[in-house]
PDB file of C-alpha atoms in Angstrom:
ATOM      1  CA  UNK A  36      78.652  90.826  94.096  1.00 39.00           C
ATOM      2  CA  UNK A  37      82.472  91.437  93.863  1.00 50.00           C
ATOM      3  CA  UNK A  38      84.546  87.714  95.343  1.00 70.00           C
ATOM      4  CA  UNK A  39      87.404  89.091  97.331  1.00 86.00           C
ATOM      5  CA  UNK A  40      90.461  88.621  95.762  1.00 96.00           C
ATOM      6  CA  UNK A  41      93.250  86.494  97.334  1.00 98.00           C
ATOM      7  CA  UNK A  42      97.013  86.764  97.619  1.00 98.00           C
ATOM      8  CA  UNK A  43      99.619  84.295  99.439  1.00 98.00           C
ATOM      9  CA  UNK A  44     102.808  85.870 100.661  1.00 98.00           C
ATOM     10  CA  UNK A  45     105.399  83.311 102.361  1.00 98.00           C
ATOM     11  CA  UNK A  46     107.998  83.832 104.750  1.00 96.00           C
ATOM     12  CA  UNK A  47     105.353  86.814 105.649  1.00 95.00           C
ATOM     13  CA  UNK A  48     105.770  86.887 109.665  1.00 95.00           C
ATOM     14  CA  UNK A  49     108.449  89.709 109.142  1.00 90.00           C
ATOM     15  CA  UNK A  50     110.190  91.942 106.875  1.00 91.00           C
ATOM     16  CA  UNK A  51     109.226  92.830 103.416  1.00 91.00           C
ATOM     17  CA  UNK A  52     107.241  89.638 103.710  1.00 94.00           C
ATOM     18  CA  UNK A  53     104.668  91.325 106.539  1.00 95.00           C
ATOM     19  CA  UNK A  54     104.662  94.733 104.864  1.00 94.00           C
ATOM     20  CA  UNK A  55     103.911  93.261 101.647  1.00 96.00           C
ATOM     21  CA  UNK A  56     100.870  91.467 103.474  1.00 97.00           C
ATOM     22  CA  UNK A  57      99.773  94.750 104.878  1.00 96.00           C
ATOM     23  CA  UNK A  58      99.962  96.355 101.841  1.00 96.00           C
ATOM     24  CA  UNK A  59      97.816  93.799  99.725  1.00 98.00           C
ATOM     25  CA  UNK A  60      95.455  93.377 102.796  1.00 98.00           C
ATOM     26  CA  UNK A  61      95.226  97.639 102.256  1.00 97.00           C
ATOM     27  CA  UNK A  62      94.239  97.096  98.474  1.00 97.00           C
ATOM     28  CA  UNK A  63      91.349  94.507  99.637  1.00 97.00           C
ATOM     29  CA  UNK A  64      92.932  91.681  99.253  1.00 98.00           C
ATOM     30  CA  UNK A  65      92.609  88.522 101.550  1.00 98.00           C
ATOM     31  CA  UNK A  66      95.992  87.235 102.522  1.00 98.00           C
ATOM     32  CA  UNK A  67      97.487  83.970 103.399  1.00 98.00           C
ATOM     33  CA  UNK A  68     100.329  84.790 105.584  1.00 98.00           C
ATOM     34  CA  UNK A  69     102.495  81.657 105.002  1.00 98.00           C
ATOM     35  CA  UNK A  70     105.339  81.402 107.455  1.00 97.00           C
ATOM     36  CA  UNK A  71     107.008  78.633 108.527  1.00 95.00           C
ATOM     37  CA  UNK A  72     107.202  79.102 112.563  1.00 93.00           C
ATOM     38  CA  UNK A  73     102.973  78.711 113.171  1.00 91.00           C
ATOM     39  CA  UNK A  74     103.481  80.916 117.001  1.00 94.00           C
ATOM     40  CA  UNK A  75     105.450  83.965 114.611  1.00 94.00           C
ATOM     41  CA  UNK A  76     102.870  83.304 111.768  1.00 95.00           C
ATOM     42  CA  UNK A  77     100.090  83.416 114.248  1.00 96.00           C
ATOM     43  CA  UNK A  78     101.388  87.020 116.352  1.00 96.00           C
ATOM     44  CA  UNK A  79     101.874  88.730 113.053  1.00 96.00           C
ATOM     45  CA  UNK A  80      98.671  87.925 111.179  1.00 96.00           C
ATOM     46  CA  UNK A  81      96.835  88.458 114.693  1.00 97.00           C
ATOM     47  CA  UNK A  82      99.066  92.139 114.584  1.00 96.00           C
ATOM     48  CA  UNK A  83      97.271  92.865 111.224  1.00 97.00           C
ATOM     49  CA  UNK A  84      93.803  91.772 111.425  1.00 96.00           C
ATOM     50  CA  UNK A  85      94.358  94.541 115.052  1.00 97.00           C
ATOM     51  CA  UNK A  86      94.782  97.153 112.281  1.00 96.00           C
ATOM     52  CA  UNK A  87      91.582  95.843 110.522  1.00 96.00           C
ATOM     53  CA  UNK A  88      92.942  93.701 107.649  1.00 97.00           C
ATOM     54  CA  UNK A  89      91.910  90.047 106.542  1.00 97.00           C
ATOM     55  CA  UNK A  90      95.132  87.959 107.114  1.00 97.00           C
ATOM     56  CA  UNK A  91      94.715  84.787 107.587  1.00 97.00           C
ATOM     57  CA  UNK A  92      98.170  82.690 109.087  1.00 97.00           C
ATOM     58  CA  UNK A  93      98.897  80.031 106.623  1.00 97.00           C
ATOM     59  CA  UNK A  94     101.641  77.528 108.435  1.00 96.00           C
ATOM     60  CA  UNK A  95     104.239  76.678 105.168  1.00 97.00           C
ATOM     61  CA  UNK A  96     106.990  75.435 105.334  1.00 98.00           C
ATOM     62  CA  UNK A  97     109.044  76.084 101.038  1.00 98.00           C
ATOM     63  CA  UNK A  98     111.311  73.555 101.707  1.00 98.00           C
ATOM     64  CA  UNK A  99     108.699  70.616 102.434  1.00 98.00           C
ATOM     65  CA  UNK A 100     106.764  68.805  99.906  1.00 98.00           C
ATOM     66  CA  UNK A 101     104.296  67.982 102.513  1.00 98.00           C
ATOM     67  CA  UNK A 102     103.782  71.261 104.004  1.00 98.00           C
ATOM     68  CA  UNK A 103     103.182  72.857 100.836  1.00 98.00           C
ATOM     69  CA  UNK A 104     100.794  70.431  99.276  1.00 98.00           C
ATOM     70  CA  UNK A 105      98.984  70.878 102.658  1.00 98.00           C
ATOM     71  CA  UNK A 106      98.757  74.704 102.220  1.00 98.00           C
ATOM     72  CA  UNK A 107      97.412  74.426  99.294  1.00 98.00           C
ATOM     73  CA  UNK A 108      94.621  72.084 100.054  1.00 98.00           C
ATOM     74  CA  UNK A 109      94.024  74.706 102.576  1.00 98.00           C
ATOM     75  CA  UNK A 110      93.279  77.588 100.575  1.00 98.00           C
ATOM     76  CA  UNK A 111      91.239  75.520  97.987  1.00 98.00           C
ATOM     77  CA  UNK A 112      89.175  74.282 100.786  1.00 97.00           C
ATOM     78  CA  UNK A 113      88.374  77.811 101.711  1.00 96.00           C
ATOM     79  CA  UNK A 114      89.205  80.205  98.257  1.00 97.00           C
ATOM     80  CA  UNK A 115      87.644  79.503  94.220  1.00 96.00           C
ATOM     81  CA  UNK A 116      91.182  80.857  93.080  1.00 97.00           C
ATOM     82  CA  UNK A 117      94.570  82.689  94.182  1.00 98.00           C
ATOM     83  CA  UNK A 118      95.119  85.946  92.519  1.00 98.00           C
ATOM     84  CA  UNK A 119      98.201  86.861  93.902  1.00 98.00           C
ATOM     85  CA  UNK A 120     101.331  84.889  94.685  1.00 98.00           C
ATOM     86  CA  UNK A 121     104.480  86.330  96.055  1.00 98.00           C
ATOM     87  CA  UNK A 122     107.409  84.130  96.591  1.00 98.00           C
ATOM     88  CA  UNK A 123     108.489  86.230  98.991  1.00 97.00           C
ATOM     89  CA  UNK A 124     110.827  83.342 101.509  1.00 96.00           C
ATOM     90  CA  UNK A 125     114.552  83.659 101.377  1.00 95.00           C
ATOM     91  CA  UNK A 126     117.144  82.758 103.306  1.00 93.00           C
ATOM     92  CA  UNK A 127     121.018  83.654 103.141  1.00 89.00           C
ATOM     93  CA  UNK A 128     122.757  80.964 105.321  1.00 89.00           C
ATOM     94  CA  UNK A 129     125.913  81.838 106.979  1.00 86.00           C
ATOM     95  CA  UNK A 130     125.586  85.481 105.412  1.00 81.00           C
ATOM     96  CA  UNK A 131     125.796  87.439 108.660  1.00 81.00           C
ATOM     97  CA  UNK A 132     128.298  85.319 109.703  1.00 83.00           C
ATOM     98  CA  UNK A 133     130.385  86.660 107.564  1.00 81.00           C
ATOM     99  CA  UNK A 134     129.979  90.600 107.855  1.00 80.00           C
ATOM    100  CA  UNK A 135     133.089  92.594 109.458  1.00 80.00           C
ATOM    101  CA  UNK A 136     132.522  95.490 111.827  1.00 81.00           C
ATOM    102  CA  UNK A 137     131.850  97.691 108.849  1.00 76.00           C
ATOM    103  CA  UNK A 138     128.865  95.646 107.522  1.00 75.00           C
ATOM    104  CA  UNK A 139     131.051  94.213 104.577  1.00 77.00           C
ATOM    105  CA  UNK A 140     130.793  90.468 103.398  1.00 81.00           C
ATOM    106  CA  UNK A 141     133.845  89.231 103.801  1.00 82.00           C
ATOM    107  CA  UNK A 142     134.277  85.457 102.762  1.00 90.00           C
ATOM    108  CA  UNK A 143     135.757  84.668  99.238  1.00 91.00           C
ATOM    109  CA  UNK A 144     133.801  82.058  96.958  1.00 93.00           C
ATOM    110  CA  UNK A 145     137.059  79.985  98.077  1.00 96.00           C
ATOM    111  CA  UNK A 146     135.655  79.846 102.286  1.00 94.00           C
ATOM    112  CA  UNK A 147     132.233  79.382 100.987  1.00 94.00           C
ATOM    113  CA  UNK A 148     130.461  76.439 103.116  1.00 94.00           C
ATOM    114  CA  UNK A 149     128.853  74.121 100.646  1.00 96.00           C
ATOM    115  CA  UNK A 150     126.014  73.157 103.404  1.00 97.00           C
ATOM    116  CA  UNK A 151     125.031  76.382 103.758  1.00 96.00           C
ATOM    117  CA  UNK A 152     124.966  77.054 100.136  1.00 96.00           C
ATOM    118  CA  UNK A 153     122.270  74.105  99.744  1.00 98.00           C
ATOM    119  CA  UNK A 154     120.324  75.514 102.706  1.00 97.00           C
ATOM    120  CA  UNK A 155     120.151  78.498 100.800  1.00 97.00           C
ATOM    121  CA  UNK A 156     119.312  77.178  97.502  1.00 98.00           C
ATOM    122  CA  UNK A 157     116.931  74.950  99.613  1.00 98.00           C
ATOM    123  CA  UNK A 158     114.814  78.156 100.231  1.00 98.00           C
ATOM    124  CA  UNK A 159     115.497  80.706  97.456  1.00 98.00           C
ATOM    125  CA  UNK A 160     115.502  78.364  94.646  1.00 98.00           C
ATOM    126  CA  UNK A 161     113.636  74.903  95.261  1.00 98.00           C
ATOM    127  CA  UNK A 162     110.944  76.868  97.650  1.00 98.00           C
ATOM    128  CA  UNK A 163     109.577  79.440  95.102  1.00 98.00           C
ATOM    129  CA  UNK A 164     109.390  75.981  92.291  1.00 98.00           C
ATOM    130  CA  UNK A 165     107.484  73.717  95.113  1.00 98.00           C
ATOM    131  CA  UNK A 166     105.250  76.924  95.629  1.00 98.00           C
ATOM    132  CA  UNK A 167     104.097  77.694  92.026  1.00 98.00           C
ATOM    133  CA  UNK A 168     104.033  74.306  91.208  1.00 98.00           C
ATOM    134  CA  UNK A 169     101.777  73.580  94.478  1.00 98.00           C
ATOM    135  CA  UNK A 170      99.565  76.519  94.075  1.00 98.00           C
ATOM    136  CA  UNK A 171      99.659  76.638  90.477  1.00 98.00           C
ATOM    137  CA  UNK A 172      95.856  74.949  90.067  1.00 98.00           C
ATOM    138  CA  UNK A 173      94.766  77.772  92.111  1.00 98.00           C
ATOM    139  CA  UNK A 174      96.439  80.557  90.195  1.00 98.00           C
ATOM    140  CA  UNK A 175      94.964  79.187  86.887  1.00 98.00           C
ATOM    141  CA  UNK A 176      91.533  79.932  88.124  1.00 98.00           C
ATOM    142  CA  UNK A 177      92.138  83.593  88.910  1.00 97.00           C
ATOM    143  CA  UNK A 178      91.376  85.745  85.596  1.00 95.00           C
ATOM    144  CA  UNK A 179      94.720  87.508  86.037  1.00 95.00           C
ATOM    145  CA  UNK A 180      97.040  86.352  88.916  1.00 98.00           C
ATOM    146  CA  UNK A 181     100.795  88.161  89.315  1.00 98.00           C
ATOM    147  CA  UNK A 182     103.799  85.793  90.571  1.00 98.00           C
ATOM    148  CA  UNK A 183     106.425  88.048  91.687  1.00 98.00           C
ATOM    149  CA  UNK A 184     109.695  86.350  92.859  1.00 98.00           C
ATOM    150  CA  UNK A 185     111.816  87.892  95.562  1.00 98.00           C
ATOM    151  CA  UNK A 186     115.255  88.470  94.151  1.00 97.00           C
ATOM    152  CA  UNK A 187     118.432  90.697  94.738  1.00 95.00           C
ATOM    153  CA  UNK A 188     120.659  92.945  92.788  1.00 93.00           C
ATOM    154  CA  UNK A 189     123.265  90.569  93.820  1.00 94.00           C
ATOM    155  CA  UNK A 190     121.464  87.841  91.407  1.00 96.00           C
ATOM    156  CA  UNK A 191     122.700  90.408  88.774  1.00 96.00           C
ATOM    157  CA  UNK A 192     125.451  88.217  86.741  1.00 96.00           C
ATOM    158  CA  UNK A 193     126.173  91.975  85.214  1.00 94.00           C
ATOM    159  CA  UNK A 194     126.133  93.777  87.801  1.00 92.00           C
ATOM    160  CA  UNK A 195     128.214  91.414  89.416  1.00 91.00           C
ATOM    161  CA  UNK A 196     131.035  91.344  86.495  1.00 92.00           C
ATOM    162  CA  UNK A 197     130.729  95.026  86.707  1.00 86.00           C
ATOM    163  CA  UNK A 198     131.032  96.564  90.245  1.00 71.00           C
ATOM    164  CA  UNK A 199     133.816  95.766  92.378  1.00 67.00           C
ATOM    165  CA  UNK A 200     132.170  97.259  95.400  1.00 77.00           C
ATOM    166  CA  UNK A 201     129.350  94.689  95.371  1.00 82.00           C
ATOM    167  CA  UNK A 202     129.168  91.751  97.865  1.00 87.00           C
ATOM    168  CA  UNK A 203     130.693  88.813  96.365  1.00 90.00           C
ATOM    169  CA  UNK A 204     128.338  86.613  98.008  1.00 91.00           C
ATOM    170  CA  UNK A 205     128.489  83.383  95.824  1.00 95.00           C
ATOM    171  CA  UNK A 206     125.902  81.136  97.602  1.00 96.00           C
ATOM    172  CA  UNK A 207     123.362  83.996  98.232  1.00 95.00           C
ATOM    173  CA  UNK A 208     123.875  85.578  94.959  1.00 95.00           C
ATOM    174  CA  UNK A 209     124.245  82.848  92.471  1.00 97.00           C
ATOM    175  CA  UNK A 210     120.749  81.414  94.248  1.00 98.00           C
ATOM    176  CA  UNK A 211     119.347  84.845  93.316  1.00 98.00           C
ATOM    177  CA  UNK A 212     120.738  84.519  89.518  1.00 98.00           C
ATOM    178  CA  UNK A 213     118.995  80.935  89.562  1.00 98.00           C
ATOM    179  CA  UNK A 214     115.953  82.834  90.724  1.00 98.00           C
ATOM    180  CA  UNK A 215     115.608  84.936  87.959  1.00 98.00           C
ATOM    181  CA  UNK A 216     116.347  82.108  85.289  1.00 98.00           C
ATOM    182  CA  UNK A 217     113.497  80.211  86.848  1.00 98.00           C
ATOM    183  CA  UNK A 218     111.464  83.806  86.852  1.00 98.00           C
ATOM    184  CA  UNK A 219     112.134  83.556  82.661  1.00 98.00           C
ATOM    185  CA  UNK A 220     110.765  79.658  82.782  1.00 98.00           C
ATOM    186  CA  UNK A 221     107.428  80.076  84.272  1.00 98.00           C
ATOM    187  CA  UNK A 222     107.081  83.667  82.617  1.00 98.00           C
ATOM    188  CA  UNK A 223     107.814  81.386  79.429  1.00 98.00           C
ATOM    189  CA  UNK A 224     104.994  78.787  80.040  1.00 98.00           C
ATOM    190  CA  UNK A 225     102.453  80.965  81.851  1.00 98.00           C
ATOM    191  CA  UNK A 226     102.393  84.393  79.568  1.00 97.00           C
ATOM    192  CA  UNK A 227      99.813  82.453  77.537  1.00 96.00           C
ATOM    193  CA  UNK A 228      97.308  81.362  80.139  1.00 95.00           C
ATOM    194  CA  UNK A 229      97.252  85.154  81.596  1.00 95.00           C
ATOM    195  CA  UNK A 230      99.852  84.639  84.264  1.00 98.00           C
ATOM    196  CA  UNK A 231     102.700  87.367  84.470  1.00 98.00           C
ATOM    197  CA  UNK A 232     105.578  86.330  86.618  1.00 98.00           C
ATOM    198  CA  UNK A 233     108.246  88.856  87.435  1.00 98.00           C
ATOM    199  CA  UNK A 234     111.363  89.059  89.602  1.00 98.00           C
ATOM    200  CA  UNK A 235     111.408  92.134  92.175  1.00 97.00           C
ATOM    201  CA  UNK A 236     114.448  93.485  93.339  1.00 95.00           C
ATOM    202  CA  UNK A 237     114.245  95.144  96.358  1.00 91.00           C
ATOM    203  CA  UNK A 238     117.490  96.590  97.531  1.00 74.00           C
ATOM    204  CA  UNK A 239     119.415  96.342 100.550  1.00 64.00           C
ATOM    205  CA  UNK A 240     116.792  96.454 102.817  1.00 59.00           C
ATOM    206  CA  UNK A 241     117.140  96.130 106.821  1.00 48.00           C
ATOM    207  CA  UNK A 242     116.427  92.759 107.739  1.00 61.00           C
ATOM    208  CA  UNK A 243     117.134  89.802 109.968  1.00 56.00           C
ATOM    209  CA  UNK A 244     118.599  88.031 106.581  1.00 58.00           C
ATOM    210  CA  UNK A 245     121.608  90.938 106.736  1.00 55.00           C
ATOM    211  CA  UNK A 246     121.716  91.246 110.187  1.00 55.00           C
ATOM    212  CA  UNK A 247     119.833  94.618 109.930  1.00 55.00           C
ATOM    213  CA  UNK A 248     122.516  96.292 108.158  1.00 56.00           C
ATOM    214  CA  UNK A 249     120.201  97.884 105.152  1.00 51.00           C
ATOM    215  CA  UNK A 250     120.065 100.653 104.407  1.00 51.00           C
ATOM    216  CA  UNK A 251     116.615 100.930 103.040  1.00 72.00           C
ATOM    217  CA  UNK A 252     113.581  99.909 104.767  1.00 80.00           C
ATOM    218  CA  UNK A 253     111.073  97.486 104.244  1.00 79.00           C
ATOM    219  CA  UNK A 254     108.424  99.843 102.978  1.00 86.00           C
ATOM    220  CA  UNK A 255     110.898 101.617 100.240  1.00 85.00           C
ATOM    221  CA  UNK A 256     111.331  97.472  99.466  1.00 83.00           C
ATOM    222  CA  UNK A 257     108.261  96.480  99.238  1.00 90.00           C
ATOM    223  CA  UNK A 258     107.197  99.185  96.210  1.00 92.00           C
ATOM    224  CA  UNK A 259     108.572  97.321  93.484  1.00 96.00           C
ATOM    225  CA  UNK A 260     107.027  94.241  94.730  1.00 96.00           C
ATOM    226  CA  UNK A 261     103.437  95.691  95.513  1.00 97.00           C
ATOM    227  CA  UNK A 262     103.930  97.315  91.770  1.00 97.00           C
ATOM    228  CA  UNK A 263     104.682  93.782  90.063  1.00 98.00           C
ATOM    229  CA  UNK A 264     101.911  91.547  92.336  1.00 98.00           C
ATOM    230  CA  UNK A 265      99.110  94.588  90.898  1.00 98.00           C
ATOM    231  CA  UNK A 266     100.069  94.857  86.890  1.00 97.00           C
ATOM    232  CA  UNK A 267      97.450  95.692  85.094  1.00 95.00           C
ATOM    233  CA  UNK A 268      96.648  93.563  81.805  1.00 93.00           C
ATOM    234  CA  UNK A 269      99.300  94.332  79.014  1.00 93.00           C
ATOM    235  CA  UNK A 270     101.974  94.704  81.602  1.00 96.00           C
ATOM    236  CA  UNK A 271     105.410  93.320  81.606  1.00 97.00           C
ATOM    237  CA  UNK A 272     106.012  89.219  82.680  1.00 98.00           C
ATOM    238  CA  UNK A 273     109.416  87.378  82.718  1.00 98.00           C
ATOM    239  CA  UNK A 274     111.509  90.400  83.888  1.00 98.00           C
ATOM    240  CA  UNK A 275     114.001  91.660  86.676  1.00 98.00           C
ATOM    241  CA  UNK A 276     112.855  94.857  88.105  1.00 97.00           C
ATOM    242  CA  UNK A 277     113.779  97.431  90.720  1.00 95.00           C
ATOM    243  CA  UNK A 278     111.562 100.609  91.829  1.00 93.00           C
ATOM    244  CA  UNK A 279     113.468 102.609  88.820  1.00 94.00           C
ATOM    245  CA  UNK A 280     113.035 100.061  85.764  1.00 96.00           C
ATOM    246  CA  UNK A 281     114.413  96.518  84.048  1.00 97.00           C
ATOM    247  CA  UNK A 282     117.668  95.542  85.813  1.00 97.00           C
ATOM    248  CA  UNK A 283     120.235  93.413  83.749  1.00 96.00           C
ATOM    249  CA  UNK A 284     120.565  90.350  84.102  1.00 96.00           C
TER     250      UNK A 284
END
């Protein structure tokens, strides 16, 4: 008898977050559909067990120690092990606020508000470290679980140095370069005990976190990430990928 596998992705009630749960739930997978609203969480895993999948709503909140130590009682109550964990909740405070009428960011590192940089860094940085810390018990028990980390091409410090023409974004993108530093740090400790953790980048996707000014959609997105949560054995860990290859850091 085959035990279902299980995967976990949070902030999952929309965007690349919900495709990436209907994807997984396509491969077989049981998912945990964290979100942090429970009414959202609810409608969209009730929206994909419609279409036949097991999705389970799992309320989780990143930025709570509480909320996530109660998640994670909840799915060792009810799982042996998680196989999949994709840290998948982001946030980019005061981001949209700051578009023009072309879609442009427009407000210099000098105008940047310092309370909604710590929102940000609440979510993108301290979330995904509460999470794998939380969950990690869980993960060690799978044979061969996959972290992936949602990232951004703006967490690029190269590409950043480099292109002119790219947002500079300095709360949302320097939480995104912390990202992928913490990416390294678990890759570091983990590699041995059969965990690969990866950073996905998944382009500028339409979503409420730009205002829907993407130009890529979510399933285009959600490649690389479905491509890093599935590695076979002898695949890459403690890397920054898009859908074409290693990004620099």
């Amino acid at each position: 008898m085959t035990t279902r596998k299980n995967a976990l992705v949070t902030g999952a009630n929309k965007g690349i977050g919900l495709e990436t749960a209907r994807r997984l739930a396509a491969l077989g997978f049981k998912v945990w559909l964290g979100a942090r609203d429970g009414k959202r969480g609810q409608a969209a895993a009730e929206a994909l067990r419609g279409e036949g999948f097991d999705v389970e709503r799992l309320e989780l909140d990143v930025t709570s120690d509480e909320s996530v130590a109660a998640a994670a009682r909840t799915i060792a109550a009810r799982a042996p092990s998680l196989d999949v964990l994709v840290n998948n909740a982001g946030v980019a405070a005061g981001y949209v606020d700051a578009l023009g009428p072309d879609g442009r960011y427009e407000r210099p590192p000098s105008r940047e508000d310092i309370a909604d940089m710590k929102a940000t860094y609440d979510v993108n940085v301290f979330g995904p470290v509460r999470v794998t810390q939380a969950f990690l018990p869980l993960l060690l028990a799978s044979p061969a679980a996959r972290i992936v980390m949602l990232s951004s091409y703006l967490g690029s410090i190269a590409r950043a140095a480099g292109e002119s023409q790219s947002p500079n974004a300095m709360g949302y993108g320097s939480s995104k370069t912390a990202l992928n530093a913490i990416t390294v740090a678990f890759a570091r400790e983990l590699s041995p005990r059969g965990i690969m953790v990866n950073a996905a980048a998944p382009g500028y996707t339409a979503t409420d976190l730009n205002g829907h000014k993407g130009h890529r959609t979510v399933q285009q997105a959600t490649e690389i990430v479905m491509r890093l949560a599935t590695l076979d054995a002898g695949g890459p860990t403690g890397g920054y990928f898009d859908e074409n290859g290693p990004l620099p850091w």
